[in-house]
CSV table of C-alpha atoms in Angstrom, one decimal:
chain,number,residue,atom,x,y,z
A,1,MET,CA,-34.0,-36.9,10.7
A,2,THR,CA,-34.4,-40.8,10.0
A,3,PHE,CA,-38.0,-42.1,9.5
A,4,ALA,CA,-37.8,-44.0,12.2
A,5,THR,CA,-37.0,-41.4,14.5
A,6,TRP,CA,-40.0,-39.4,12.7
A,7,ILE,CA,-42.8,-41.9,12.5
A,8,ASP,CA,-42.0,-42.7,16.4
A,9,THR,CA,-42.2,-38.8,17.1
A,10,PHE,CA,-45.0,-38.8,15.3
A,11,VAL,CA,-46.9,-41.5,16.9
A,12,ALA,CA,-46.1,-40.1,20.5
A,13,GLU,CA,-46.8,-37.0,19.3
A,14,LYS,CA,-50.4,-37.8,18.1
A,15,ASN,CA,-50.8,-39.7,21.5
A,16,ILE,CA,-51.4,-42.9,19.1
A,17,ASN,CA,-51.7,-46.3,21.4
A,18,ASP,CA,-49.1,-48.4,20.1
A,19,SER,CA,-51.0,-51.4,21.9
A,20,GLN,CA,-54.2,-50.7,19.6
A,21,ILE,CA,-55.0,-53.7,17.4
A,22,PHE,CA,-56.2,-53.6,14.3
A,23,GLU,CA,-58.1,-56.5,12.7
A,24,VAL,CA,-57.5,-57.4,9.1
A,25,ASP,CA,-58.1,-60.3,7.0
A,26,GLY,CA,-55.0,-62.0,5.4
A,27,MET,CA,-54.4,-65.7,3.5
A,28,SER,CA,-54.3,-67.3,7.0
A,29,GLY,CA,-57.6,-65.3,8.0
A,30,LEU,CA,-58.2,-62.8,10.6
A,31,ASN,CA,-54.7,-60.9,11.9
A,32,MET,CA,-54.4,-58.9,15.0
A,33,ILE,CA,-51.8,-56.2,14.3
A,34,PRO,CA,-51.0,-53.8,17.0
A,35,VAL,CA,-49.7,-50.6,15.9
A,36,ALA,CA,-46.1,-51.2,17.4
A,37,VAL,CA,-45.9,-54.1,15.0
A,38,LEU,CA,-46.8,-52.2,11.6
A,39,VAL,CA,-44.8,-49.1,13.0
A,40,GLU,CA,-41.5,-51.8,13.1
A,41,ALA,CA,-42.7,-53.3,9.9
A,42,LEU,CA,-42.8,-49.4,7.8
A,43,LYS,CA,-39.3,-49.3,9.6
A,44,ALA,CA,-37.9,-51.9,7.6
A,45,THR,CA,-39.7,-50.4,4.1
A,46,SER,CA,-37.6,-49.6,1.5
A,47,ALA,CA,-36.3,-45.6,1.4
A,48,ASN,CA,-38.7,-44.9,-1.4
A,49,GLU,CA,-41.7,-46.5,0.8
A,50,GLN,CA,-40.7,-44.8,3.6
A,51,ALA,CA,-40.8,-40.9,1.7
A,52,ALA,CA,-44.0,-42.1,0.2
A,53,ILE,CA,-46.0,-43.5,3.3
A,54,LYS,CA,-44.4,-40.3,5.2
A,55,LYS,CA,-46.1,-38.2,2.8
A,56,MET,CA,-49.2,-39.3,2.9
A,57,ILE,CA,-49.3,-39.1,6.7
A,58,VAL,CA,-48.4,-36.0,6.3
A,59,LYS,CA,-51.0,-35.0,4.3
A,60,ILE,CA,-53.6,-37.1,6.1
A,61,ASP,CA,-52.6,-35.1,9.5
A,62,PHE,CA,-52.5,-31.8,7.2
A,63,LEU,CA,-56.2,-32.2,6.4
A,64,ASN,CA,-56.9,-33.2,10.0
A,65,GLY,CA,-58.0,-36.9,8.7
A,66,ASP,CA,-58.0,-40.1,10.4
A,67,VAL,CA,-54.4,-41.7,10.1
A,68,LEU,CA,-55.4,-44.6,12.3
A,69,ASP,CA,-57.8,-45.4,8.7
A,70,TYR,CA,-54.4,-45.3,6.7
A,71,PHE,CA,-52.1,-47.3,9.6
A,72,LYS,CA,-55.2,-50.1,9.3
A,73,HIS,CA,-54.6,-50.0,5.4
A,74,LEU,CA,-51.1,-50.2,5.6
A,75,ALA,CA,-51.5,-53.3,7.7
A,76,LYS,CA,-53.3,-54.9,5.2
A,77,ALA,CA,-49.9,-55.1,3.8
A,78,ILE,CA,-48.1,-57.4,5.7
A,79,ALA,CA,-51.1,-59.5,7.1
A,80,ILE,CA,-50.5,-63.0,6.8
């Protein structure tokens, strides 16, 4: 299974609203990043980054943590 298929399936199975907005600061000020935009950005990362992201998401999910906190952290990386 590709990372793109896996992340889409994960978001769907966890009923994560892909319209949910993360408000994060960037160099330009406040950025409003929807989950759908973040997911597309994650799909464009390298295979090594995707493996690390998947490993962390699986760990958070296994420990019943809030994956949206991690998604918000990742959104900070694409804020401009």
